[in-house]
Amino acid sequence: MVRSSQFLHAQREPVLPRPAATVLLLRDAENGVEVLMTRRSPTASFAPGAYVFPGGTIDAADAQVHDIAVHRPGQEGQRLTQAVAAIRESFEELGVLLARHADGRPADPQDVAALDRARPLIEQCRERGLMLAADQVFVLAHWVTDRDLPRRFDVPFLVARMPEGQSPVADEAEQFEPVWVRPADALARHAAGSFFMIFPTIRTLERLAKFDWVQAVLQACAGGQPLWTSCPRAGLLKGADARYMEHEMAYGELTLVSPDGQIVHHLDWQCEQPVPLLKNVMRLTAPNPGAMTGPGTNSYLVGDPATGYLAIDPGPNEPEHLERLWRAAGGNIRMIVCTHSHPDHSPGARPLQALCTGKPPILGLPSAPTARTASQFTPDRALVDGEELVLDGGGLRHTLKVIHTPGHAANHLCLVLLEDGLLFSGDHVLNGSTTVVDPPDGDMTAYLDSLDKLSAACETHGIEFIMPAHGYVLGFAPQAIARLKAHRLQREAKIIGAMQARPQGTLDDWVELAYDDVPQRMWPVAQRSLLAHVQRIEALGLAQ
């Protein structure tokens, strides 16, 4: 866990979210699923003027009327209360009633017309012998309002089929202008500036747009658990707020830099200035963007003015980048570590060392005989698996533990900042792509074994964040490593299938089957990892 003393910003407690419920009323139309949306009042305290799905806060009374709600097995307790609240809100705001008579007949327009929307719904349902059709309400998603906002809600997004024959009529107080709209059309109108929506609505519609029929949506939700759960985070991109869900690349970095959700971190990629991530961690990105390097190679400085700094992966021999590294450290670089010998990581080590008056040692593992010509590297001292590099001074200590992780390269290593639970992963774990494993220096079995080693390190050292050599900081470190291994094994299964389908085939034959989800322009690169998989498959006899 990151030491609170190393946070860049004073933390404040986010507002507690209030329980609420939202319902997406759906119908089948000629061109696919349509969803009912309304426009909120321009004076509303939350999302004024936005197009939304009907819903609102959960009342205490919603939990006291389960006896009047028909429910499915397992749909009890909180889930039933949420469904009751959604049914009540859809009636109060739009005059839509999800209910049925004792004989099972659904409520019809005459039943709705007989009810007074100014009176409590439950009281009227009891009078008329109506039961709330909670069994027809399913959980689609679970959203918790972003931590930076002054009003927050903990809200399931529920789905239900629009009752046959009923028509929505807005209350003209909280909701206005009910409209049926295809998710794709709502998104297009929002993009054009004519249909304002907030982030959770947009992301929900993006996923809903993948369904062709209402029944497909309801079947997907039949398990009773949300298809996704999210509490978004926001940063600054191109001068404006930009919000992200947990699976998106910037989320981990925002979690690290601003745990309490304040919008203070700039996400724009640039090479001119160091990017503070913690008081004791800075990132400088080399000016070498490309298909293989993404925004560029990340160099990291760990430490502070009192302890001095350790530089990780100085990158290519780019004089301006190296001078920026040197200046960001105030010239006080005590050690230089290269995670491996590839030409976008290690060539800058000697020139950076020359800039420093103390001539800090260059540390790492020497390149193996299998390394390509451009990846030759000889450190001043070879690091030992498990050894610790210590920066100490001014009452602070920063300890980096070495983990030898062959696979991407034979001499690849990672570093764990023990006091803060950070993993500097070099090219072994990236954000936004999978690393290339290029034989003979790359080895797929060694790569997978090294992932297991990093998983164990996460448990031992409480690692929560991964600082990759390319891309933003990754959060949920153990899960990220597990997903990466699963992805590699899924790819391996496709390769085995390709080899079995074309037993006399070549790499060219197999790549078009095993990497059919990768742009063809990337196949020459993919073939290197394909070869590494093939060597592993053949060595283990997996294709027989």
PDB file of N, CA and C in Angstrom, residues 414-477:
ATOM      1  N   CYS A 414      12.451  -6.958 -13.109  1.00  0.00           N
ATOM      2  CA  CYS A 414      11.496  -5.990 -12.590  1.00  0.00           C
ATOM      3  C   CYS A 414      11.970  -5.525 -11.218  1.00  0.00           C
ATOM      4  N   LEU A 415      11.388  -4.416 -10.754  1.00  0.00           N
ATOM      5  CA  LEU A 415      11.743  -3.858  -9.451  1.00  0.00           C
ATOM      6  C   LEU A 415      10.478  -3.593  -8.654  1.00  0.00           C
ATOM      7  N   VAL A 416      10.518  -3.909  -7.368  1.00  0.00           N
ATOM      8  CA  VAL A 416       9.388  -3.635  -6.480  1.00  0.00           C
ATOM      9  C   VAL A 416       9.813  -2.580  -5.465  1.00  0.00           C
ATOM     10  N   LEU A 417       9.097  -1.462  -5.446  1.00  0.00           N
ATOM     11  CA  LEU A 417       9.314  -0.452  -4.415  1.00  0.00           C
ATOM     12  C   LEU A 417       8.546  -0.920  -3.179  1.00  0.00           C
ATOM     13  N   LEU A 418       9.261  -1.514  -2.246  1.00  0.00           N
ATOM     14  CA  LEU A 418       8.637  -2.253  -1.152  1.00  0.00           C
ATOM     15  C   LEU A 418       7.766  -1.377  -0.266  1.00  0.00           C
ATOM     16  N   GLU A 419       8.235  -0.176   0.057  1.00  0.00           N
ATOM     17  CA  GLU A 419       7.489   0.668   0.998  1.00  0.00           C
ATOM     18  C   GLU A 419       6.146   1.119   0.449  1.00  0.00           C
ATOM     19  N   ASP A 420       5.980   1.114  -0.885  1.00  0.00           N
ATOM     20  CA  ASP A 420       4.756   1.646  -1.486  1.00  0.00           C
ATOM     21  C   ASP A 420       4.006   0.638  -2.347  1.00  0.00           C
ATOM     22  N   GLY A 421       4.482  -0.595  -2.404  1.00  0.00           N
ATOM     23  CA  GLY A 421       3.757  -1.612  -3.158  1.00  0.00           C
ATOM     24  C   GLY A 421       3.646  -1.307  -4.636  1.00  0.00           C
ATOM     25  N   LEU A 422       4.733  -0.843  -5.246  1.00  0.00           N
ATOM     26  CA  LEU A 422       4.747  -0.514  -6.675  1.00  0.00           C
ATOM     27  C   LEU A 422       5.655  -1.488  -7.416  1.00  0.00           C
ATOM     28  N   LEU A 423       5.206  -1.959  -8.565  1.00  0.00           N
ATOM     29  CA  LEU A 423       6.000  -2.838  -9.409  1.00  0.00           C
ATOM     30  C   LEU A 423       6.416  -2.090 -10.667  1.00  0.00           C
ATOM     31  N   PHE A 424       7.715  -1.902 -10.863  1.00  0.00           N
ATOM     32  CA  PHE A 424       8.250  -1.342 -12.108  1.00  0.00           C
ATOM     33  C   PHE A 424       8.510  -2.531 -13.032  1.00  0.00           C
ATOM     34  N   SER A 425       7.669  -2.651 -14.056  1.00  0.00           N
ATOM     35  CA  SER A 425       7.583  -3.913 -14.802  1.00  0.00           C
ATOM     36  C   SER A 425       8.367  -3.935 -16.096  1.00  0.00           C
ATOM     37  N   GLY A 426       9.050  -2.825 -16.451  1.00  0.00           N
ATOM     38  CA  GLY A 426       9.748  -2.818 -17.726  1.00  0.00           C
ATOM     39  C   GLY A 426       8.788  -3.171 -18.845  1.00  0.00           C
ATOM     40  N   ASP A 427       9.199  -4.097 -19.724  1.00  0.00           N
ATOM     41  CA  ASP A 427       8.337  -4.524 -20.822  1.00  0.00           C
ATOM     42  C   ASP A 427       7.587  -5.813 -20.509  1.00  0.00           C
ATOM     43  N   HIS A 428       7.755  -6.351 -19.303  1.00  0.00           N
ATOM     44  CA  HIS A 428       7.101  -7.615 -19.006  1.00  0.00           C
ATOM     45  C   HIS A 428       5.584  -7.456 -18.925  1.00  0.00           C
ATOM     46  N   VAL A 429       5.120  -6.348 -18.333  1.00  0.00           N
ATOM     47  CA  VAL A 429       3.693  -6.032 -18.265  1.00  0.00           C
ATOM     48  C   VAL A 429       3.531  -4.616 -18.791  1.00  0.00           C
ATOM     49  N   LEU A 430       2.701  -4.461 -19.831  1.00  0.00           N
ATOM     50  CA  LEU A 430       2.478  -3.158 -20.456  1.00  0.00           C
ATOM     51  C   LEU A 430       1.026  -2.743 -20.252  1.00  0.00           C
ATOM     52  N   ASN A 431       0.740  -1.494 -20.513  1.00  0.00           N
ATOM     53  CA  ASN A 431      -0.633  -0.991 -20.435  1.00  0.00           C
ATOM     54  C   ASN A 431      -1.106  -0.672 -21.852  1.00  0.00           C
ATOM     55  N   GLY A 432      -2.081  -1.451 -22.319  1.00  0.00           N
ATOM     56  CA  GLY A 432      -2.641  -1.182 -23.634  1.00  0.00           C
ATOM     57  C   GLY A 432      -2.216  -2.165 -24.698  1.00  0.00           C
ATOM     58  N   SER A 433      -1.269  -3.029 -24.405  1.00  0.00           N
ATOM     59  CA  SER A 433      -0.828  -4.024 -25.376  1.00  0.00           C
ATOM     60  C   SER A 433      -0.125  -5.151 -24.635  1.00  0.00           C
ATOM     61  N   THR A 434       0.151  -6.225 -25.361  1.00  0.00           N
ATOM     62  CA  THR A 434       0.939  -7.318 -24.807  1.00  0.00           C
ATOM     63  C   THR A 434       2.341  -7.249 -25.392  1.00  0.00           C
ATOM     64  N   THR A 435       3.307  -7.612 -24.604  1.00  0.00           N
ATOM     65  CA  THR A 435       4.689  -7.500 -25.030  1.00  0.00           C
ATOM     66  C   THR A 435       5.031  -8.584 -26.044  1.00  0.00           C
ATOM     67  N   VAL A 436       5.997  -8.299 -26.893  1.00  0.00           N
ATOM     68  CA  VAL A 436       6.464  -9.268 -27.868  1.00  0.00           C
ATOM     69  C   VAL A 436       7.484 -10.185 -27.195  1.00  0.00           C
ATOM     70  N   VAL A 437       7.335 -11.473 -27.422  1.00  0.00           N
ATOM     71  CA  VAL A 437       8.313 -12.457 -26.945  1.00  0.00           C
ATOM     72  C   VAL A 437       9.019 -12.992 -28.189  1.00  0.00           C
ATOM     73  N   ASP A 438      10.251 -12.570 -28.381  1.00  0.00           N
ATOM     74  CA  ASP A 438      10.968 -12.761 -29.648  1.00  0.00           C
ATOM     75  C   ASP A 438      12.139 -13.729 -29.467  1.00  0.00           C
ATOM     76  N   PRO A 439      11.975 -14.986 -29.881  1.00  0.00           N
ATOM     77  CA  PRO A 439      13.094 -15.928 -29.781  1.00  0.00           C
ATOM     78  C   PRO A 439      14.268 -15.466 -30.676  1.00  0.00           C
ATOM     79  N   PRO A 440      15.499 -15.859 -30.354  1.00  0.00           N
ATOM     80  CA  PRO A 440      15.843 -16.800 -29.279  1.00  0.00           C
ATOM     81  C   PRO A 440      16.001 -16.152 -27.908  1.00  0.00           C
ATOM     82  N   ASP A 441      16.117 -14.813 -27.848  1.00  0.00           N
ATOM     83  CA  ASP A 441      16.300 -14.184 -26.544  1.00  0.00           C
ATOM     84  C   ASP A 441      15.014 -14.213 -25.731  1.00  0.00           C
ATOM     85  N   GLY A 442      13.880 -14.224 -26.428  1.00  0.00           N
ATOM     86  CA  GLY A 442      12.594 -14.348 -25.759  1.00  0.00           C
ATOM     87  C   GLY A 442      12.175 -15.793 -25.660  1.00  0.00           C
ATOM     88  N   ASP A 443      11.492 -16.127 -24.591  1.00  0.00           N
ATOM     89  CA  ASP A 443      11.082 -17.505 -24.354  1.00  0.00           C
ATOM     90  C   ASP A 443       9.707 -17.490 -23.685  1.00  0.00           C
ATOM     91  N   MET A 444       8.714 -18.148 -24.320  1.00  0.00           N
ATOM     92  CA  MET A 444       7.337 -18.038 -23.834  1.00  0.00           C
ATOM     93  C   MET A 444       7.123 -18.759 -22.513  1.00  0.00           C
ATOM     94  N   THR A 445       7.726 -19.938 -22.342  1.00  0.00           N
ATOM     95  CA  THR A 445       7.570 -20.627 -21.060  1.00  0.00           C
ATOM     96  C   THR A 445       8.182 -19.809 -19.931  1.00  0.00           C
ATOM     97  N   ALA A 446       9.355 -19.235 -20.186  1.00  0.00           N
ATOM     98  CA  ALA A 446       9.980 -18.381 -19.171  1.00  0.00           C
ATOM     99  C   ALA A 446       9.112 -17.161 -18.893  1.00  0.00           C
ATOM    100  N   TYR A 447       8.486 -16.617 -19.945  1.00  0.00           N
ATOM    101  CA  TYR A 447       7.624 -15.443 -19.766  1.00  0.00           C
ATOM    102  C   TYR A 447       6.448 -15.773 -18.843  1.00  0.00           C
ATOM    103  N   LEU A 448       5.779 -16.911 -19.108  1.00  0.00           N
ATOM    104  CA  LEU A 448       4.633 -17.293 -18.283  1.00  0.00           C
ATOM    105  C   LEU A 448       5.063 -17.610 -16.853  1.00  0.00           C
ATOM    106  N   ASP A 449       6.205 -18.266 -16.700  1.00  0.00           N
ATOM    107  CA  ASP A 449       6.713 -18.543 -15.357  1.00  0.00           C
ATOM    108  C   ASP A 449       7.021 -17.243 -14.607  1.00  0.00           C
ATOM    109  N   SER A 450       7.532 -16.258 -15.326  1.00  0.00           N
ATOM    110  CA  SER A 450       7.830 -14.966 -14.701  1.00  0.00           C
ATOM    111  C   SER A 450       6.557 -14.249 -14.275  1.00  0.00           C
ATOM    112  N   LEU A 451       5.476 -14.414 -15.040  1.00  0.00           N
ATOM    113  CA  LEU A 451       4.197 -13.846 -14.610  1.00  0.00           C
ATOM    114  C   LEU A 451       3.765 -14.461 -13.285  1.00  0.00           C
ATOM    115  N   ASP A 452       3.949 -15.772 -13.145  1.00  0.00           N
ATOM    116  CA  ASP A 452       3.625 -16.422 -11.872  1.00  0.00           C
ATOM    117  C   ASP A 452       4.481 -15.850 -10.741  1.00  0.00           C
ATOM    118  N   LYS A 453       5.739 -15.580 -11.054  1.00  0.00           N
ATOM    119  CA  LYS A 453       6.646 -15.009 -10.059  1.00  0.00           C
ATOM    120  C   LYS A 453       6.168 -13.622  -9.623  1.00  0.00           C
ATOM    121  N   LEU A 454       5.684 -12.840 -10.576  1.00  0.00           N
ATOM    122  CA  LEU A 454       5.176 -11.506 -10.244  1.00  0.00           C
ATOM    123  C   LEU A 454       3.868 -11.600  -9.460  1.00  0.00           C
ATOM    124  N   SER A 455       3.037 -12.588  -9.789  1.00  0.00           N
ATOM    125  CA  SER A 455       1.802 -12.786  -9.016  1.00  0.00           C
ATOM    126  C   SER A 455       2.123 -13.075  -7.553  1.00  0.00           C
ATOM    127  N   ALA A 456       3.133 -13.914  -7.334  1.00  0.00           N
ATOM    128  CA  ALA A 456       3.533 -14.223  -5.963  1.00  0.00           C
ATOM    129  C   ALA A 456       4.078 -12.982  -5.268  1.00  0.00           C
ATOM    130  N   ALA A 457       4.813 -12.153  -6.011  1.00  0.00           N
ATOM    131  CA  ALA A 457       5.350 -10.920  -5.436  1.00  0.00           C
ATOM    132  C   ALA A 457       4.227  -9.968  -5.037  1.00  0.00           C
ATOM    133  N   CYS A 458       3.174  -9.937  -5.823  1.00  0.00           N
ATOM    134  CA  CYS A 458       2.030  -9.078  -5.482  1.00  0.00           C
ATOM    135  C   CYS A 458       1.454  -9.475  -4.127  1.00  0.00           C
ATOM    136  N   GLU A 459       1.332 -10.759  -3.907  1.00  0.00           N
ATOM    137  CA  GLU A 459       0.767 -11.225  -2.639  1.00  0.00           C
ATOM    138  C   GLU A 459       1.735 -10.961  -1.490  1.00  0.00           C
ATOM    139  N   THR A 460       3.012 -11.226  -1.727  1.00  0.00           N
ATOM    140  CA  THR A 460       4.009 -11.070  -0.661  1.00  0.00           C
ATOM    141  C   THR A 460       4.194  -9.622  -0.252  1.00  0.00           C
ATOM    142  N   HIS A 461       4.219  -8.726  -1.248  1.00  0.00           N
ATOM    143  CA  HIS A 461       4.578  -7.331  -0.986  1.00  0.00           C
ATOM    144  C   HIS A 461       3.401  -6.359  -1.087  1.00  0.00           C
ATOM    145  N   GLY A 462       2.202  -6.879  -1.225  1.00  0.00           N
ATOM    146  CA  GLY A 462       1.037  -6.002  -1.277  1.00  0.00           C
ATOM    147  C   GLY A 462       1.069  -5.045  -2.453  1.00  0.00           C
ATOM    148  N   ILE A 463       1.471  -5.536  -3.612  1.00  0.00           N
ATOM    149  CA  ILE A 463       1.584  -4.674  -4.793  1.00  0.00           C
ATOM    150  C   ILE A 463       0.195  -4.353  -5.333  1.00  0.00           C
ATOM    151  N   GLU A 464      -0.085  -3.063  -5.493  1.00  0.00           N
ATOM    152  CA  GLU A 464      -1.371  -2.615  -6.004  1.00  0.00           C
ATOM    153  C   GLU A 464      -1.262  -1.964  -7.376  1.00  0.00           C
ATOM    154  N   PHE A 465      -0.073  -1.429  -7.709  1.00  0.00           N
ATOM    155  CA  PHE A 465       0.085  -0.672  -8.954  1.00  0.00           C
ATOM    156  C   PHE A 465       1.310  -1.161  -9.721  1.00  0.00           C
ATOM    157  N   ILE A 466       1.205  -1.101 -11.043  1.00  0.00           N
ATOM    158  CA  ILE A 466       2.288  -1.490 -11.934  1.00  0.00           C
ATOM    159  C   ILE A 466       2.697  -0.280 -12.756  1.00  0.00           C
ATOM    160  N   MET A 467       4.000   0.015 -12.762  1.00  0.00           N
ATOM    161  CA  MET A 467       4.549   1.130 -13.516  1.00  0.00           C
ATOM    162  C   MET A 467       5.224   0.555 -14.763  1.00  0.00           C
ATOM    163  N   PRO A 468       4.533   0.533 -15.898  1.00  0.00           N
ATOM    164  CA  PRO A 468       5.088  -0.123 -17.082  1.00  0.00           C
ATOM    165  C   PRO A 468       6.039   0.790 -17.851  1.00  0.00           C
ATOM    166  N   ALA A 469       6.829   0.188 -18.721  1.00  0.00           N
ATOM    167  CA  ALA A 469       7.742   0.967 -19.559  1.00  0.00           C
ATOM    168  C   ALA A 469       7.011   1.669 -20.696  1.00  0.00           C
ATOM    169  N   HIS A 470       5.775   1.282 -20.940  1.00  0.00           N
ATOM    170  CA  HIS A 470       4.980   1.919 -21.994  1.00  0.00           C
ATOM    171  C   HIS A 470       3.540   2.022 -21.512  1.00  0.00           C
ATOM    172  N   GLY A 471       2.978   3.227 -21.516  1.00  0.00           N
ATOM    173  CA  GLY A 471       1.595   3.425 -21.112  1.00  0.00           C
ATOM    174  C   GLY A 471       1.456   3.929 -19.691  1.00  0.00           C
ATOM    175  N   TYR A 472       0.195   4.200 -19.323  1.00  0.00           N
ATOM    176  CA  TYR A 472      -0.126   4.704 -17.993  1.00  0.00           C
ATOM    177  C   TYR A 472       0.119   3.642 -16.917  1.00  0.00           C
ATOM    178  N   VAL A 473       0.105   4.107 -15.681  1.00  0.00           N
ATOM    179  CA  VAL A 473       0.161   3.206 -14.526  1.00  0.00           C
ATOM    180  C   VAL A 473      -1.046   2.270 -14.564  1.00  0.00           C
ATOM    181  N   LEU A 474      -0.800   1.009 -14.246  1.00  0.00           N
ATOM    182  CA  LEU A 474      -1.865   0.013 -14.149  1.00  0.00           C
ATOM    183  C   LEU A 474      -2.268  -0.162 -12.691  1.00  0.00           C
ATOM    184  N   GLY A 475      -3.570  -0.183 -12.425  1.00  0.00           N
ATOM    185  CA  GLY A 475      -4.070  -0.507 -11.103  1.00  0.00           C
ATOM    186  C   GLY A 475      -4.483  -1.964 -11.035  1.00  0.00           C
ATOM    187  N   PHE A 476      -4.997  -2.377  -9.863  1.00  0.00           N
ATOM    188  CA  PHE A 476      -5.450  -3.762  -9.667  1.00  0.00           C
ATOM    189  C   PHE A 476      -4.372  -4.730 -10.153  1.00  0.00           C
ATOM    190  N   ALA A 477      -3.163  -4.580  -9.629  1.00  0.00           N
ATOM    191  CA  ALA A 477      -2.003  -5.303 -10.146  1.00  0.00           C
ATOM    192  C   ALA A 477      -2.196  -6.821 -10.215  1.00  0.00           C
TER     193      ALA A 477
END
